[in-house]
mmCIF file of C-alpha atoms in Angstrom:
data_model
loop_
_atom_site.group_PDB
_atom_site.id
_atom_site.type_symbol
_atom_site.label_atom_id
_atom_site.label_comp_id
_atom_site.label_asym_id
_atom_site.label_seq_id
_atom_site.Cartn_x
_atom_site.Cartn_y
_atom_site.Cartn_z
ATOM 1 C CA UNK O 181 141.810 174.234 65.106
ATOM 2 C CA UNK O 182 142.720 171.902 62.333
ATOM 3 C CA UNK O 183 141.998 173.549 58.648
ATOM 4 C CA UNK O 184 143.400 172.779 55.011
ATOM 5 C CA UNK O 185 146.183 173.469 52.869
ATOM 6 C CA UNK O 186 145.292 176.107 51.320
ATOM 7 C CA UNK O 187 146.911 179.152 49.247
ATOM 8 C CA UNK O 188 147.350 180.827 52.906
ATOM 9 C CA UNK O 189 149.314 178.090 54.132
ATOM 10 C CA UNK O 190 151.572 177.959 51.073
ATOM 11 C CA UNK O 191 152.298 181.561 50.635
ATOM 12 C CA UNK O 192 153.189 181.067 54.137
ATOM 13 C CA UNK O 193 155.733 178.327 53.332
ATOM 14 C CA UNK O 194 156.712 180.690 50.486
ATOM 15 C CA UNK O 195 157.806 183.719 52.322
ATOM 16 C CA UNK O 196 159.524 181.204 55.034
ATOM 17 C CA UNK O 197 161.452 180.265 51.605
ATOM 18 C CA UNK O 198 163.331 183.533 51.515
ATOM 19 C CA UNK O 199 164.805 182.835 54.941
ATOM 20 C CA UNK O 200 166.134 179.285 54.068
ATOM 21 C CA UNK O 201 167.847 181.483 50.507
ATOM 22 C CA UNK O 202 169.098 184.132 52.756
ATOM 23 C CA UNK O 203 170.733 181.689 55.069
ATOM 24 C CA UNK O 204 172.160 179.852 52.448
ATOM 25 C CA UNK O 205 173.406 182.843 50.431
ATOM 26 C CA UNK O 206 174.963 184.035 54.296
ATOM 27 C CA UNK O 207 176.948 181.020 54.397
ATOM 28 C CA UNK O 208 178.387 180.893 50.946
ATOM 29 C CA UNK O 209 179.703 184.373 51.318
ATOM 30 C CA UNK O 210 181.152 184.253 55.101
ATOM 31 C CA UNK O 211 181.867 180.638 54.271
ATOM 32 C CA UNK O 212 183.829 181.519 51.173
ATOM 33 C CA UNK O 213 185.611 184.496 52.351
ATOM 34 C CA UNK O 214 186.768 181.754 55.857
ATOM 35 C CA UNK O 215 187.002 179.226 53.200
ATOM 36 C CA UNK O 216 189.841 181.338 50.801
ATOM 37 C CA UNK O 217 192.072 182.524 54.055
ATOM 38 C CA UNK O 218 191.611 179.020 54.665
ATOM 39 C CA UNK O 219 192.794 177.627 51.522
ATOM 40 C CA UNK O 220 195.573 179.903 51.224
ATOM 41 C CA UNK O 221 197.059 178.795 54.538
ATOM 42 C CA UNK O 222 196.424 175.468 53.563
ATOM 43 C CA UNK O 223 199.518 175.772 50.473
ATOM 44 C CA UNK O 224 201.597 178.500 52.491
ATOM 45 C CA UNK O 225 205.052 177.653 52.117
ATOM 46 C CA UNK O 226 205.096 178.247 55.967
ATOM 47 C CA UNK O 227 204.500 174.888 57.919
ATOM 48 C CA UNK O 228 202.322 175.474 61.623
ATOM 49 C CA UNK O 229 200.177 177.800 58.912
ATOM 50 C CA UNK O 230 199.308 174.152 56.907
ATOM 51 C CA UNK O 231 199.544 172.200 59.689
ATOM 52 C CA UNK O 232 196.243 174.937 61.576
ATOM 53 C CA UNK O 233 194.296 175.106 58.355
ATOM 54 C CA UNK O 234 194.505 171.431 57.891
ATOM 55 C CA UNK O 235 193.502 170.940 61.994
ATOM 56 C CA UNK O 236 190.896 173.655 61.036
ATOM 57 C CA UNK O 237 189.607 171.460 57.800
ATOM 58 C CA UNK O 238 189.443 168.413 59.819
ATOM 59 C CA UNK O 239 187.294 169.714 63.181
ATOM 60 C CA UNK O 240 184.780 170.743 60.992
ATOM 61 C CA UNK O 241 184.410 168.609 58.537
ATOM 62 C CA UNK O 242 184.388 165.502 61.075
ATOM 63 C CA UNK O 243 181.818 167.686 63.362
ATOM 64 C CA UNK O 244 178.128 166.600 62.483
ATOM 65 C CA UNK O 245 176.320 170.296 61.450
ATOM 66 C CA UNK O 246 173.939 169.350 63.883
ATOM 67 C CA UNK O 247 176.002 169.353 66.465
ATOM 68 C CA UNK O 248 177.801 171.881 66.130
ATOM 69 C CA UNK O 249 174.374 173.961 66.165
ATOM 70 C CA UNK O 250 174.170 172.884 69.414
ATOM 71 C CA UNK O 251 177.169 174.007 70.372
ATOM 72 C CA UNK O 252 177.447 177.407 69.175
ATOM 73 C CA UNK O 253 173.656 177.884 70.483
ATOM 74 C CA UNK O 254 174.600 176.956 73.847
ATOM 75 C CA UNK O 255 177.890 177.974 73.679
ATOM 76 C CA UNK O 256 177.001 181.896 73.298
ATOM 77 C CA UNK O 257 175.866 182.300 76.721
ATOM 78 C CA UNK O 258 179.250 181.618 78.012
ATOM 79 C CA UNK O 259 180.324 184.870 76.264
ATOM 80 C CA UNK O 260 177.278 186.189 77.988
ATOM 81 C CA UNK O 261 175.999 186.581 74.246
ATOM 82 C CA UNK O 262 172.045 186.296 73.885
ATOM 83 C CA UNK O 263 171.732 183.004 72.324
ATOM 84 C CA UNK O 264 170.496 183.807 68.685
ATOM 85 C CA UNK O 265 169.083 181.568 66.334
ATOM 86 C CA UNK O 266 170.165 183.619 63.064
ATOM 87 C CA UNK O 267 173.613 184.510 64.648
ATOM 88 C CA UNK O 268 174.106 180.546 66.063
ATOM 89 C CA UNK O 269 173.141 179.369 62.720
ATOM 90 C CA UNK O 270 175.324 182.175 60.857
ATOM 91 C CA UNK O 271 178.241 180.946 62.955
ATOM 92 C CA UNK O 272 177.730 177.315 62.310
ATOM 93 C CA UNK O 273 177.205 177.281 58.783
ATOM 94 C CA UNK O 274 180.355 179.646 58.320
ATOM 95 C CA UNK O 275 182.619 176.836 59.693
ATOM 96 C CA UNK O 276 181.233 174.293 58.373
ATOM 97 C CA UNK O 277 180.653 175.445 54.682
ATOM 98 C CA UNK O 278 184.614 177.294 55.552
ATOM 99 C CA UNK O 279 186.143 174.000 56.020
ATOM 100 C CA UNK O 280 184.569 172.181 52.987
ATOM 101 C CA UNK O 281 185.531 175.649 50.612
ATOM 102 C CA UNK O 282 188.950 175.460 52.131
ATOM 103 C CA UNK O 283 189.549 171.940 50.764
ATOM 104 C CA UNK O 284 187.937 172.147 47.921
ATOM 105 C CA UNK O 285 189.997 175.358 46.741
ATOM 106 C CA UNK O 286 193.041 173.748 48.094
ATOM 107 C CA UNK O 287 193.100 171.257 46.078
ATOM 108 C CA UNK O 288 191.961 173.221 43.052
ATOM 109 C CA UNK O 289 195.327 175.641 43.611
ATOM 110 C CA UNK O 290 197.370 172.189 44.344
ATOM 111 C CA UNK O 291 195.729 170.432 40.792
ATOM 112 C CA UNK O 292 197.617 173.603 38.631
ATOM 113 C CA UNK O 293 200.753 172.267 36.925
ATOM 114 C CA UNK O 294 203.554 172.618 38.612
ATOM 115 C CA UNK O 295 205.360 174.147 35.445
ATOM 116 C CA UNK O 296 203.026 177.023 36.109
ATOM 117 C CA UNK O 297 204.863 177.932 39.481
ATOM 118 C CA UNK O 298 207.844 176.981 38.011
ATOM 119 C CA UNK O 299 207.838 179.592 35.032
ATOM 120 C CA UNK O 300 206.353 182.195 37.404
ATOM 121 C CA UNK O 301 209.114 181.945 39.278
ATOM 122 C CA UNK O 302 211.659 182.009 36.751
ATOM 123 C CA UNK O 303 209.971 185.685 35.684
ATOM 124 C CA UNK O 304 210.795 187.004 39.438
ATOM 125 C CA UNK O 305 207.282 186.779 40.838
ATOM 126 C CA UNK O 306 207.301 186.772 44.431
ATOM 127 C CA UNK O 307 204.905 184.047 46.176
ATOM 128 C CA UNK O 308 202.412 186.591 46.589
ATOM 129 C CA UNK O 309 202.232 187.413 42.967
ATOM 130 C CA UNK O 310 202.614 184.141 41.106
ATOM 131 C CA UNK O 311 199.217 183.235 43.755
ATOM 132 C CA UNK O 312 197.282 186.257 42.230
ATOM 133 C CA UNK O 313 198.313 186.837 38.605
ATOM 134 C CA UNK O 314 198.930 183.208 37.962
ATOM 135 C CA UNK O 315 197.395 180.220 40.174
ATOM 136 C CA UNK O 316 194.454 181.698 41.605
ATOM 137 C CA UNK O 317 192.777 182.601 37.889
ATOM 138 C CA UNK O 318 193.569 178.673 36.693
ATOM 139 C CA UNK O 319 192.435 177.488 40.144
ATOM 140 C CA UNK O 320 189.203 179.444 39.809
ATOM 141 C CA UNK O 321 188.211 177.391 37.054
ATOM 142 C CA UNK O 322 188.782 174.155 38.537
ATOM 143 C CA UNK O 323 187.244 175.075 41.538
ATOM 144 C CA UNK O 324 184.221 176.345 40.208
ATOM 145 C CA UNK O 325 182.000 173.322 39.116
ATOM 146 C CA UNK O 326 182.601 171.880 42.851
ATOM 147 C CA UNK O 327 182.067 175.021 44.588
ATOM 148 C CA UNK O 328 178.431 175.330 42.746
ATOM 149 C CA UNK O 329 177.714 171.846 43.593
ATOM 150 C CA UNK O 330 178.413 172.135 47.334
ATOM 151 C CA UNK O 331 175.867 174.729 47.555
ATOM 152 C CA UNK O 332 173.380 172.389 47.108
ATOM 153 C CA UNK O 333 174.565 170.913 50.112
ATOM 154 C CA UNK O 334 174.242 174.388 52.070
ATOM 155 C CA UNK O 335 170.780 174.969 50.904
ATOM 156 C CA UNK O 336 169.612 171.629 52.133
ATOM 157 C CA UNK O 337 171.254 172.116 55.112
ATOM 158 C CA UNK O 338 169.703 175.223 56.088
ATOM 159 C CA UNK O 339 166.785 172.909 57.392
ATOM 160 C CA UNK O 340 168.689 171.813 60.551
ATOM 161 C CA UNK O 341 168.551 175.227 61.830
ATOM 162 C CA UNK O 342 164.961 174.644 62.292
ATOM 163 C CA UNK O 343 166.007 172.339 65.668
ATOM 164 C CA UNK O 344 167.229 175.570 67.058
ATOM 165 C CA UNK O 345 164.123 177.515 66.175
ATOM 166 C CA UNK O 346 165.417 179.432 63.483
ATOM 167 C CA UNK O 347 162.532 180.351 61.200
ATOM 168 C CA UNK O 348 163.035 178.939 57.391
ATOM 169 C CA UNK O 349 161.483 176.960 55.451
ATOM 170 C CA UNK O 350 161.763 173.697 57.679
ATOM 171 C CA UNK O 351 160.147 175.196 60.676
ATOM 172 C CA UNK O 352 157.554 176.661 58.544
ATOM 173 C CA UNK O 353 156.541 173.276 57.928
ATOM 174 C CA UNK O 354 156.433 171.815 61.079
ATOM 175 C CA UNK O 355 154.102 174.477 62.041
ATOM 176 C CA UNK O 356 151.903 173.760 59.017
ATOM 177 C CA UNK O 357 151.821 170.206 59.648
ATOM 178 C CA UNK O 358 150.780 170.572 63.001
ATOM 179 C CA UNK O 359 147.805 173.034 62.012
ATOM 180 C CA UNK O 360 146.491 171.106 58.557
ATOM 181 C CA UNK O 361 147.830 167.338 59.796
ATOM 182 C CA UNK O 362 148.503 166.454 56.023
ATOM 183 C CA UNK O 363 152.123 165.856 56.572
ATOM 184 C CA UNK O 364 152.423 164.041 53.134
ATOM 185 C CA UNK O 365 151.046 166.992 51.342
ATOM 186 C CA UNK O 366 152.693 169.638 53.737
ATOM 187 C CA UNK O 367 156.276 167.941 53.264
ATOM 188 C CA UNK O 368 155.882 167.032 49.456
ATOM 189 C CA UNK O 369 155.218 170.534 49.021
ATOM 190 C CA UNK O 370 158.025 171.820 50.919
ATOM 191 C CA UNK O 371 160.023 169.073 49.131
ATOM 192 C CA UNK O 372 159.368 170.495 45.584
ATOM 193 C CA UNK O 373 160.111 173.522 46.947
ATOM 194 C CA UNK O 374 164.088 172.280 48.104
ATOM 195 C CA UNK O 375 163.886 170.784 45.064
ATOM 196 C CA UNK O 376 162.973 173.707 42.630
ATOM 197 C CA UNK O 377 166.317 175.377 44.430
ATOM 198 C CA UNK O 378 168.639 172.593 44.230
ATOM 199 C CA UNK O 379 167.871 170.841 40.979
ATOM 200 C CA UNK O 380 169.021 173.671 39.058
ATOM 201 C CA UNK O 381 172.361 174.243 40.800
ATOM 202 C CA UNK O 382 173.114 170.567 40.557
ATOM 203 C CA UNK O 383 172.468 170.966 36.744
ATOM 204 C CA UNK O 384 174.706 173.645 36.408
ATOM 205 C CA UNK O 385 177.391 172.307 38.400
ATOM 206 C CA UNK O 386 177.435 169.230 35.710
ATOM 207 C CA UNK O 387 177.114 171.479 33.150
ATOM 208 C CA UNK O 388 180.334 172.935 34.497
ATOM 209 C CA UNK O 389 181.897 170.314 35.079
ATOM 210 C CA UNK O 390 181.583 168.876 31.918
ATOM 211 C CA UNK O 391 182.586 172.027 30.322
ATOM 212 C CA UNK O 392 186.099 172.044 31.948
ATOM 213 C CA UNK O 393 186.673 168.518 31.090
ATOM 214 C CA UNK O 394 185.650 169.280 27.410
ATOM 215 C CA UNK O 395 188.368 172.529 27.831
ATOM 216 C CA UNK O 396 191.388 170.378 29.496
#
């Protein structure tokens, strides 16, 4: 039965919103946490460490997310694993935000002056230290007005999860399209909605940016 787009069918779209922030929240923590061991490994003074984290960076970054949903989706049942939406998408969106957080946090600990390490050093610090007490708080604020500016990028990606059947905001509206048949006001809606989530991160991720360039 075909009806209209009503407040029903928004609210609907709404609470489906909280799914596609969860998810995207998920992958900035697990992805961050992948993304810092990742990083690390990435500068370690030991070689097969850079020479994994760099293999690492490069499989996912050069894997379409897509794809790799597919994968880990159909790849669970080989661990005899029931083949979970939320836990293929949780998967896929670690690696793949994981790989991007690794670079970009490897080249924000690379970008601090050399002197830095060099009068760390000179004070006794082992490797270890000079990375905690002295890179990691200058890298921090490099890394930052990137970091918030890739999220943008994980909240609009959330949507491909939808092909798997997860339930966020992008299958919500394929099921409200199908039921109202006003895809242009269905998906401008849901479009305003993406947009009332990312527009303010990608303001803030100028306004940092331009804030560290005014500090440098």
């Amino acid at each position: 039965m075909i009806r209209d787009f009503g407040s029903v069918e928004f609210l609907y779209l709404l609470a489906a919103m909280r799914w596609t922030l969860g998810l995207s929240a998920l992958a900035f923590v697990c992805g961050g946490i992948v993304g810092l061991v990742v990083a690390l490994a990435r500068v370690a003074p030991v070689a097969p460490l850079r020479w994994l984290a760099a293999g690492y960076i490069q499989l996912f970054q050069a894997t379409p997310l897509l794809m790799l949903l597919f994968l880990v989706f159909f790849g669970l049942a080989l661990f005899d694993l029931s083949q979970s939406a939320f836990l293929s998408v949780t998967i896929a969106l670690t690696c793949y935000a994981s790989a991007y957080f690794g670079e970009i946090w490897r080249g924000s600990i690379q970008s601090v002056p050399q002197t830095q390490w060099q009068g760390s050093a000179a004070l006794g610090f082992s490797y270890l230290e000079q990375m905690r007490h002295v890179v990691l708080p200058q890298s921090v604020r490099i890394a930052t007005p990137p970091t918030v500016g890739f999220m943008v990028q994980l909240v609009k990606n959330t949507s491909l999860a939808s092909i798997i059947g997860m339930h966020e905001l992008a299958h919500a509206a394929q099921y409200v399209n199908n039921v109202t048949l006003r895809p242009i006001l269905v998906y401008g809606v849901v479009g305003a909605m993406y947009f009332a989530v990312c527009w303010p991160l990608y303001m803030l991720s100028r306004r940092l940016e331009k804030k560290f360039n005014a500090n440098r």
